[in-house]
mmCIF file of C-alpha atoms in Angstrom:
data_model
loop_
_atom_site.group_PDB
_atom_site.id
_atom_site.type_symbol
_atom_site.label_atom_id
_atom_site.label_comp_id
_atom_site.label_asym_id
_atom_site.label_seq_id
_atom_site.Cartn_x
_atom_site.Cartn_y
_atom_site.Cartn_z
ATOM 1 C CA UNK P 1 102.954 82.886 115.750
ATOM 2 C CA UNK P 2 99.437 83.666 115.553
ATOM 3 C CA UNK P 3 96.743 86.228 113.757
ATOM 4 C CA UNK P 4 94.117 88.573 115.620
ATOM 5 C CA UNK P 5 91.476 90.404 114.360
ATOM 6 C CA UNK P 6 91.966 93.887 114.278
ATOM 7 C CA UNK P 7 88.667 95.458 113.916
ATOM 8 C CA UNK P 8 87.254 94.087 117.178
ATOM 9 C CA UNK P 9 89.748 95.655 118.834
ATOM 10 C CA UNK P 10 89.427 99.499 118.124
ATOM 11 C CA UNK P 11 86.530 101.015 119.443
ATOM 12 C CA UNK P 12 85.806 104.972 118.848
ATOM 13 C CA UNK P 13 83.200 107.173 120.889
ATOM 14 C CA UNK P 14 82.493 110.512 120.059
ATOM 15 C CA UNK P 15 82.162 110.296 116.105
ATOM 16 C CA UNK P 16 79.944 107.711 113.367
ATOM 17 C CA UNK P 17 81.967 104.270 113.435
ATOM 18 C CA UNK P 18 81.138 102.111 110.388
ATOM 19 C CA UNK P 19 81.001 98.181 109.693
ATOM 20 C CA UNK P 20 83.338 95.962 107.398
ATOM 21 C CA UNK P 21 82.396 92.794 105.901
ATOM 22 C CA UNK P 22 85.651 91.655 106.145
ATOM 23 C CA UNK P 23 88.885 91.998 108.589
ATOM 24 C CA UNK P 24 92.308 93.327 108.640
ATOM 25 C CA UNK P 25 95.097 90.464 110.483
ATOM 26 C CA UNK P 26 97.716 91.635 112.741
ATOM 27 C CA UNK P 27 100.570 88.671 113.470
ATOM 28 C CA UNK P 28 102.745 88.112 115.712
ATOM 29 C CA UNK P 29 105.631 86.133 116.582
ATOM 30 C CA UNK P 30 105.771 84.199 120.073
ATOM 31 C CA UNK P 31 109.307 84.192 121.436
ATOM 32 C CA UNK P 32 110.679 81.513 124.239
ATOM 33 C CA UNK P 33 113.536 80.513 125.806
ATOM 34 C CA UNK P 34 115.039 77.231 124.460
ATOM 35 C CA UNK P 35 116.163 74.063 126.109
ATOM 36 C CA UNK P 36 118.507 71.675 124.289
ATOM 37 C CA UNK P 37 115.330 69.417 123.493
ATOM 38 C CA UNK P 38 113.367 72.373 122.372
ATOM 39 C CA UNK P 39 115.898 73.849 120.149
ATOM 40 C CA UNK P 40 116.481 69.969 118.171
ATOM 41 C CA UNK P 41 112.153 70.627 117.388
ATOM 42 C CA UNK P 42 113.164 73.826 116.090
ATOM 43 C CA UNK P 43 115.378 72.857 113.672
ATOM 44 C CA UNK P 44 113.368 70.384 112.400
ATOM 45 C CA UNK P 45 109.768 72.564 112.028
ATOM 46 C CA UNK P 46 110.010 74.883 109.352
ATOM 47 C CA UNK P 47 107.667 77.235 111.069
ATOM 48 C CA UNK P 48 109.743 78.034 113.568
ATOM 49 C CA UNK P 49 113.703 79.526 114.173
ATOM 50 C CA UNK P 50 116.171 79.558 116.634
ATOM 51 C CA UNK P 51 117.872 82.429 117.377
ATOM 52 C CA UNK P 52 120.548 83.507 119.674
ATOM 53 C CA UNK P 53 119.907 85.954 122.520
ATOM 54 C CA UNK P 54 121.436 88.740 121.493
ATOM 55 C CA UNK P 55 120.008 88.657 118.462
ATOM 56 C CA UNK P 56 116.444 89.740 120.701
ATOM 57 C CA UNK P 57 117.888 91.337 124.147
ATOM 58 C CA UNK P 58 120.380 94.437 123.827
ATOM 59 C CA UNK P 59 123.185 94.304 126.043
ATOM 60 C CA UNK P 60 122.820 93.462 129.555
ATOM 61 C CA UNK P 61 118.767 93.755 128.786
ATOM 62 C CA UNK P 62 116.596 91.301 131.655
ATOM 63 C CA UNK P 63 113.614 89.207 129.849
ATOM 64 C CA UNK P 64 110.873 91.936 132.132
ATOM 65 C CA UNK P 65 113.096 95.063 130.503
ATOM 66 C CA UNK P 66 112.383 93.818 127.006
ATOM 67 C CA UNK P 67 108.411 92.760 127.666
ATOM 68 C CA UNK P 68 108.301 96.511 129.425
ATOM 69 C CA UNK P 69 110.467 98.032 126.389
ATOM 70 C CA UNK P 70 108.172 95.812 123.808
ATOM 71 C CA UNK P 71 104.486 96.823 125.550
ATOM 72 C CA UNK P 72 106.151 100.560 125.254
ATOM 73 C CA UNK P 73 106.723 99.920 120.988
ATOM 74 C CA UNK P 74 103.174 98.863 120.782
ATOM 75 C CA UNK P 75 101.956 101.883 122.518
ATOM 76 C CA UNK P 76 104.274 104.037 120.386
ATOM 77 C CA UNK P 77 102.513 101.872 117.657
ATOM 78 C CA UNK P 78 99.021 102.718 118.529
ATOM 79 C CA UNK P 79 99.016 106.610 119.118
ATOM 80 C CA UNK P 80 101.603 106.786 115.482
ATOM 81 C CA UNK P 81 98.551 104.473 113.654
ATOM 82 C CA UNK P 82 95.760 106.704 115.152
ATOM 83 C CA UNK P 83 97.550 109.976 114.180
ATOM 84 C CA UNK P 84 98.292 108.690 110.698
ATOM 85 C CA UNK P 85 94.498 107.757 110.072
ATOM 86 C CA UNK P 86 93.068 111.228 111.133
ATOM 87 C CA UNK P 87 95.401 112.712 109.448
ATOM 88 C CA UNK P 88 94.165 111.503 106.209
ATOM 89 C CA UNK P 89 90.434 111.698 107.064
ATOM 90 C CA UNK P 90 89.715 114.801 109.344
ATOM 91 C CA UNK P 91 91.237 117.771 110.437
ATOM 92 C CA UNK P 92 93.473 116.687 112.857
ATOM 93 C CA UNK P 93 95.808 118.402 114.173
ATOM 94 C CA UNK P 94 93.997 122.211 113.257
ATOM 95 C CA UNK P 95 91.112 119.924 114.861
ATOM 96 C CA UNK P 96 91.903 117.938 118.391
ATOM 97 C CA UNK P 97 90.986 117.334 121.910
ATOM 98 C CA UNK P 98 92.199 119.205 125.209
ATOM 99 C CA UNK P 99 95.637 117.885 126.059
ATOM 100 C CA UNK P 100 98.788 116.401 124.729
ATOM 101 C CA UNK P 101 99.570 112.810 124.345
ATOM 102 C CA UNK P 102 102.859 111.559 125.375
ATOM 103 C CA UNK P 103 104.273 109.255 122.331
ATOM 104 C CA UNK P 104 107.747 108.741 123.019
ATOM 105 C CA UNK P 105 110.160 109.634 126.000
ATOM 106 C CA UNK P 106 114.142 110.197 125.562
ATOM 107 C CA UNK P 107 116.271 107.760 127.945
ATOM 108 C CA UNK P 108 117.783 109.554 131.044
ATOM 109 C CA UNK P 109 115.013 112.975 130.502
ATOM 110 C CA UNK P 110 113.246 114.159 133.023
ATOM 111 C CA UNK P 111 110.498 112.284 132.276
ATOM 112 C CA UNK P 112 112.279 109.002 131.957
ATOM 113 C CA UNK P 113 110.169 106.770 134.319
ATOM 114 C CA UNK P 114 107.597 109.637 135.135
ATOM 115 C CA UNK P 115 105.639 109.406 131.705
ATOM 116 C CA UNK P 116 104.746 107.002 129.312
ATOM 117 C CA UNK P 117 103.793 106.405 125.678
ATOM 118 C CA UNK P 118 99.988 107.133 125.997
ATOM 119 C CA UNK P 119 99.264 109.267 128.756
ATOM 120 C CA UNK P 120 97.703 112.061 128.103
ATOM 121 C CA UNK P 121 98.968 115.392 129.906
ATOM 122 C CA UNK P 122 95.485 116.996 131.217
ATOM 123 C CA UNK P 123 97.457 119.950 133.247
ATOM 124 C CA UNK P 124 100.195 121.683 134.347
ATOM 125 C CA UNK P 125 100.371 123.725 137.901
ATOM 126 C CA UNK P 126 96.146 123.024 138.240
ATOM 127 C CA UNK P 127 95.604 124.642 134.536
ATOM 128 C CA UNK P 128 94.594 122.820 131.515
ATOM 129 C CA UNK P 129 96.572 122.526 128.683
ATOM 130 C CA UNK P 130 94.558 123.041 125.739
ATOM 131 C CA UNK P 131 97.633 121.691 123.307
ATOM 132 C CA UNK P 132 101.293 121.597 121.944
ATOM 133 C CA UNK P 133 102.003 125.036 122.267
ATOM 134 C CA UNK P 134 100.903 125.849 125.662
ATOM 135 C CA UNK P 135 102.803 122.739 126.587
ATOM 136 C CA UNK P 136 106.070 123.649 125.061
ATOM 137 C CA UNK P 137 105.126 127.378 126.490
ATOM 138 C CA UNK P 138 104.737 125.685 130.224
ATOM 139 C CA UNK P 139 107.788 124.417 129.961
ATOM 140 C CA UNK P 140 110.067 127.095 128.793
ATOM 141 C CA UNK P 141 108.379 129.316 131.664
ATOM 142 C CA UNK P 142 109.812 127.312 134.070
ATOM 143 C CA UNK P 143 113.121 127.086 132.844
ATOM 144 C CA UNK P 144 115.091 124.482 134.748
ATOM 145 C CA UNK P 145 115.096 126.002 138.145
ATOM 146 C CA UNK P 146 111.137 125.231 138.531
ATOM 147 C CA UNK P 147 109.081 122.239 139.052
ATOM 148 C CA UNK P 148 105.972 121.353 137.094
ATOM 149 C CA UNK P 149 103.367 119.402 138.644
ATOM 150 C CA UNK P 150 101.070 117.615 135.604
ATOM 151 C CA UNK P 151 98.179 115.802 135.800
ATOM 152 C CA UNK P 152 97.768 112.583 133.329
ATOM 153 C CA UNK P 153 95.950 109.815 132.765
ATOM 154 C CA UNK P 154 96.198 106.681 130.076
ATOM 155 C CA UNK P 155 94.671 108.233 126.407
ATOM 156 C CA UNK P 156 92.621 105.669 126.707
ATOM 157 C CA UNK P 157 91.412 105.488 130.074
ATOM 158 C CA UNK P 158 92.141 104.864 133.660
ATOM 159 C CA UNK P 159 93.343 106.809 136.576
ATOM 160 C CA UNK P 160 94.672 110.527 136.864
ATOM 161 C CA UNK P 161 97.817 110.687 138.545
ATOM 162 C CA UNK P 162 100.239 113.464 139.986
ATOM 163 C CA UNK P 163 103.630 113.809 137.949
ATOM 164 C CA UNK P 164 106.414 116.439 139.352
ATOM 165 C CA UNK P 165 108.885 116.609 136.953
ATOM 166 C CA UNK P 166 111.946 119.650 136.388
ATOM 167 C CA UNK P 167 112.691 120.719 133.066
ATOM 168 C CA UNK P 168 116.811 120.041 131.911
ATOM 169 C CA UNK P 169 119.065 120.535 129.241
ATOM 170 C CA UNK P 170 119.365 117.701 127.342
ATOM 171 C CA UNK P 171 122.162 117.433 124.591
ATOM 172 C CA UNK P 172 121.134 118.480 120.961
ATOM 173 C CA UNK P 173 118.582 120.803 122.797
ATOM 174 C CA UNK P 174 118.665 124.589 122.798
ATOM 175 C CA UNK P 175 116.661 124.911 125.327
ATOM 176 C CA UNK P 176 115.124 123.095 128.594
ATOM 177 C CA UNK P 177 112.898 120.073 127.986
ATOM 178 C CA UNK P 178 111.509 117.319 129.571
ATOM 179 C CA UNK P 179 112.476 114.682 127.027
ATOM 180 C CA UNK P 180 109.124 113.547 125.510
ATOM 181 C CA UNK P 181 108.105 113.006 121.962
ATOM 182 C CA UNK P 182 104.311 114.305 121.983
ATOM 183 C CA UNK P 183 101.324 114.730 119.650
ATOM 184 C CA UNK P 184 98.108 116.781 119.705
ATOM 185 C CA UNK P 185 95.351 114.775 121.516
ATOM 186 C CA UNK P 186 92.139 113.195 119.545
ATOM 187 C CA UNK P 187 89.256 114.811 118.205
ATOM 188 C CA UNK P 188 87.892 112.143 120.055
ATOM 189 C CA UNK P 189 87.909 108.802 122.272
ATOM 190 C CA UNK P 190 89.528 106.028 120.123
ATOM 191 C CA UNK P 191 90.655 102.876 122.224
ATOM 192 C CA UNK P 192 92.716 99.722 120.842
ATOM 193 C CA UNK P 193 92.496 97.255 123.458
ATOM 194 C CA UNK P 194 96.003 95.204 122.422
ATOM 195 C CA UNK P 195 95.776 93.184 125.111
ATOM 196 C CA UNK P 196 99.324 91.413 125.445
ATOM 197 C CA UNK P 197 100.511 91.530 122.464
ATOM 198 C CA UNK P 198 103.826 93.311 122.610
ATOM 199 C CA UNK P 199 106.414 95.065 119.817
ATOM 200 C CA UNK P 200 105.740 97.546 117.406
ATOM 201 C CA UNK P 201 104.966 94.967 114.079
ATOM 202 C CA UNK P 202 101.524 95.961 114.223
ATOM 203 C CA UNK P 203 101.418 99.587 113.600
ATOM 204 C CA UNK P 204 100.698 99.134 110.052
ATOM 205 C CA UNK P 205 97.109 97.111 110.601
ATOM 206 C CA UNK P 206 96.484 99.655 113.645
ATOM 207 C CA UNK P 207 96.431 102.113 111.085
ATOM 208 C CA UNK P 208 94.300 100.458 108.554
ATOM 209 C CA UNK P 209 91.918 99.515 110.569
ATOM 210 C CA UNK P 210 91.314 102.941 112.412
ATOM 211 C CA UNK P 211 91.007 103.727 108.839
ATOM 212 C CA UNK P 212 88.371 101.509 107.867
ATOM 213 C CA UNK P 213 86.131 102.313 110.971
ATOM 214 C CA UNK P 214 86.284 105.793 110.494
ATOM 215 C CA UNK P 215 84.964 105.572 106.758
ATOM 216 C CA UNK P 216 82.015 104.570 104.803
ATOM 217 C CA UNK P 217 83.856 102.585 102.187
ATOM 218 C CA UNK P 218 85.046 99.200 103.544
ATOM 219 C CA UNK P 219 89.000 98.690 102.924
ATOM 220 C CA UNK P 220 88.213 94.588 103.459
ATOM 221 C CA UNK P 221 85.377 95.012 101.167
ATOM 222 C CA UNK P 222 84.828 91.101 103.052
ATOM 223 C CA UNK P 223 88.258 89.768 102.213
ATOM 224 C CA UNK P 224 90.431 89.139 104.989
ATOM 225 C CA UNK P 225 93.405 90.785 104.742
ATOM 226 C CA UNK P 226 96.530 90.084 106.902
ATOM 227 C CA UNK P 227 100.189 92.336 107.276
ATOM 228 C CA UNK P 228 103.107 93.955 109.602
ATOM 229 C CA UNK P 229 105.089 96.910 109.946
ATOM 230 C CA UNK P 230 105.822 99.537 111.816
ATOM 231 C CA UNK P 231 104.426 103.147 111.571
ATOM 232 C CA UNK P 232 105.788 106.358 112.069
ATOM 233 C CA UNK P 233 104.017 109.591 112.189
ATOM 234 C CA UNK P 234 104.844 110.588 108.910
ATOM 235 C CA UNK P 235 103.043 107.437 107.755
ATOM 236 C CA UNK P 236 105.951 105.634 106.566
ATOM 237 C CA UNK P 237 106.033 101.686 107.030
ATOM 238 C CA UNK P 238 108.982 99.961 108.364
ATOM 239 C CA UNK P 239 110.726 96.425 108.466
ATOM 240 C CA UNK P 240 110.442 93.930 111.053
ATOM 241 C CA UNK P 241 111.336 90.507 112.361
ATOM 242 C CA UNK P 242 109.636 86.905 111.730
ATOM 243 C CA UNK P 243 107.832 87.914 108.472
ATOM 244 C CA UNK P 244 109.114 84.623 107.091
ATOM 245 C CA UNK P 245 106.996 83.181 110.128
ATOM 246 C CA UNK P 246 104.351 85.430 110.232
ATOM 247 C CA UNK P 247 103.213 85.071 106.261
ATOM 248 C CA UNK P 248 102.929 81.626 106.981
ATOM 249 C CA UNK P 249 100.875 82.168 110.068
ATOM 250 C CA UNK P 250 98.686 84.193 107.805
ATOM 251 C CA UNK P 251 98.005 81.732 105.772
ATOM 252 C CA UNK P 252 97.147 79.237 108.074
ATOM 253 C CA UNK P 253 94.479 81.560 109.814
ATOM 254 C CA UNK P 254 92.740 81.937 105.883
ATOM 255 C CA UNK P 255 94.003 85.215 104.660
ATOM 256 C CA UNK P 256 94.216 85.626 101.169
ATOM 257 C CA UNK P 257 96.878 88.772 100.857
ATOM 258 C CA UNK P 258 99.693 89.306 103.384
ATOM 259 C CA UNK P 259 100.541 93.527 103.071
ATOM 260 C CA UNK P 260 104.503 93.146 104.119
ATOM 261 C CA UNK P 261 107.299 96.184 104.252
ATOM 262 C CA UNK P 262 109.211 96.558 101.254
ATOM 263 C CA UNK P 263 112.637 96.214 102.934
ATOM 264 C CA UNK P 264 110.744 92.659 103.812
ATOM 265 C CA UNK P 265 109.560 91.491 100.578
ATOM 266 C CA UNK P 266 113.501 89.420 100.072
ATOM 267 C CA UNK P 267 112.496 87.654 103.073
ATOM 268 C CA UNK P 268 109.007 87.310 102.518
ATOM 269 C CA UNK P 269 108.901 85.304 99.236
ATOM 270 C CA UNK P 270 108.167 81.669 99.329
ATOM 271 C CA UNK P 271 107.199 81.851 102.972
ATOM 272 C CA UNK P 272 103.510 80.793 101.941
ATOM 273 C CA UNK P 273 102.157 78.491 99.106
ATOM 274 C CA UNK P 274 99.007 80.742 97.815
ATOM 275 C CA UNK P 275 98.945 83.598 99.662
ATOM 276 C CA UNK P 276 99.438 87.252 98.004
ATOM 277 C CA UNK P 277 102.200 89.232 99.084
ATOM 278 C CA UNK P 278 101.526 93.016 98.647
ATOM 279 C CA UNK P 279 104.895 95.287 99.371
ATOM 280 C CA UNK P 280 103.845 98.730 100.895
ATOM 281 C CA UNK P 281 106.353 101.488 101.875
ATOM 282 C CA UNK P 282 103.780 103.918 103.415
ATOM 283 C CA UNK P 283 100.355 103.656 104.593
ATOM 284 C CA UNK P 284 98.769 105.474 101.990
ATOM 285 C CA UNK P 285 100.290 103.102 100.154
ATOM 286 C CA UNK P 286 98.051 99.957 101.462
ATOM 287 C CA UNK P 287 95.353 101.977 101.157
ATOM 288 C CA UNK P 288 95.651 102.045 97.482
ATOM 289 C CA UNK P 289 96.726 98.474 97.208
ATOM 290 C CA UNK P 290 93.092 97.328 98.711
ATOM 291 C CA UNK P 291 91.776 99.310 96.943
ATOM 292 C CA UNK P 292 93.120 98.739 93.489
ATOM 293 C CA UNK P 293 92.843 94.991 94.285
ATOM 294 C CA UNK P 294 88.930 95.200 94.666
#
């Protein structure tokens, strides 16, 4: 495994960012194929497991499927993280941008393929959508006998492209969709450059850290601070896989507290020799626990 800073990596434009004296630790777990020779080292390092394929690839799932599935989870991760944080400090949603951000999109929709998690839909037919209602408006105007030609580009950044896509009906839908998952855009530009890290582990730092740029009190206040878990938009922090290898990766890179899932916290204990495990079930949550630990 290994530990990146987290705070380098989110840049905002468009509102006051502030400093921290510390840094928030996203880890993550590298996964390989094994040879015979390589699986006999596993077994013997303790900071590393073997596990069997199925136990990482669904069913008849090629290795690019699950690095395109896993860079779609951290996506996911990102826009649920960002949404969570302005949610607690602004406005947002009463307050947002022009457009709607794509977050998820169903298997086998209409938009399967055509959309991802983090474009932004800019326009429908040549006219802007100012939001989630005129989207969902758009779309039941058209019906499923019409096309709809959008205009979107990445959320954060890159190149407008043309998207044709026909609204269906979609089972446990009462009316026509185009099988996305989608969230207000931002009150303005925020970019987490996550490089190729992969998964959706690191929505819980995503969302601390937005958090700490966006306010005047620092959440590290100069510790450094290391964690997982996923995020939904509801805030709610989920388990994940490797925390018995990513505490101890933690550790290693100096952090003093490891913030870990409940439903983790079995797994977790006596992964590390001195480092502070912290169990959090939402992000609100962590945002108490750094605090109270001040």
């Amino acid at each position: 495994g290994s530990a990146r800073a987290v705070l380098p990596l989110i840049e905002v434009e468009g509102t006051r960012a502030y400093p921290s004296t510390g840094d928030f630790l996203l880890t993550t777990v590298s996964l390989g194929r094994a040879n015979v020779y390589e699986a006999l080292a596993t077994w013997l390092d303790p900071d590393a497991a073997l596990l069997p394929e199925e136990d990482v690839l669904a069913p008849g799932q090629t290795d690019r499927e699950y690095r395109v599935a896993s860079r779609s989870q951290m996506d996911q991760s990102k826009i649920a993280a960002v949404v969570v944080a302005l949610e607690s400090l602004t406005d947002y949603p009463d307050e947002h941008g022009p457009g709607v951000i794509v977050q998820d999109v169903a298997s086998g929709a209409p938009a399967a393929g055509e959309l991802f998690p983090g474009d932004l839909i800019v326009s429908i037919g040549g006219k802007r959508v100012r939001g989630l209602s005129e989207l969902r408006r758009r779309i039941a105007e058209a019906g499923t006998e019409r096309t709809l030609r959008l205009r979107v580009r990445p959320v954060e950044g890159g190149e407008i492209r043309e998207v044709s896509l026909r609204p269906a009906r979609i089972e446990g839908q009462d009316r026509p969709v185009i099988g996305i998952a989608s969230v207000a855009n931002f009150p303005f530009d925020v970019r987490i450059s996550s490089g190729d890290i992969g998964g959706p582990s690191a929505g819980l730092m995503w969302a601390l850290g937005v958090t700490d740029v966006l306010t005047p009190d620092d959440l590290t206040d100069g510790r450094k601070v290391a964690g997982t878990g996923t995020v939904d938009l509801e805030g709610n922090v989920g388990p994940i896989g490797g925390v018995r290898l990513k505490v101890v990766t933690a550790e290693e890179a100096g952090a003093e507290s490891f913030l870990v899932p409940r439903r983790n916290l079995p797994e977790a204990r006596g992964a590390g020799d001195d480092i502070r495990l912290i169990p959090v079930g939402t992000v609100e949550d962590a945002v108490a626990a750094l605090g109270g630990a001040r």
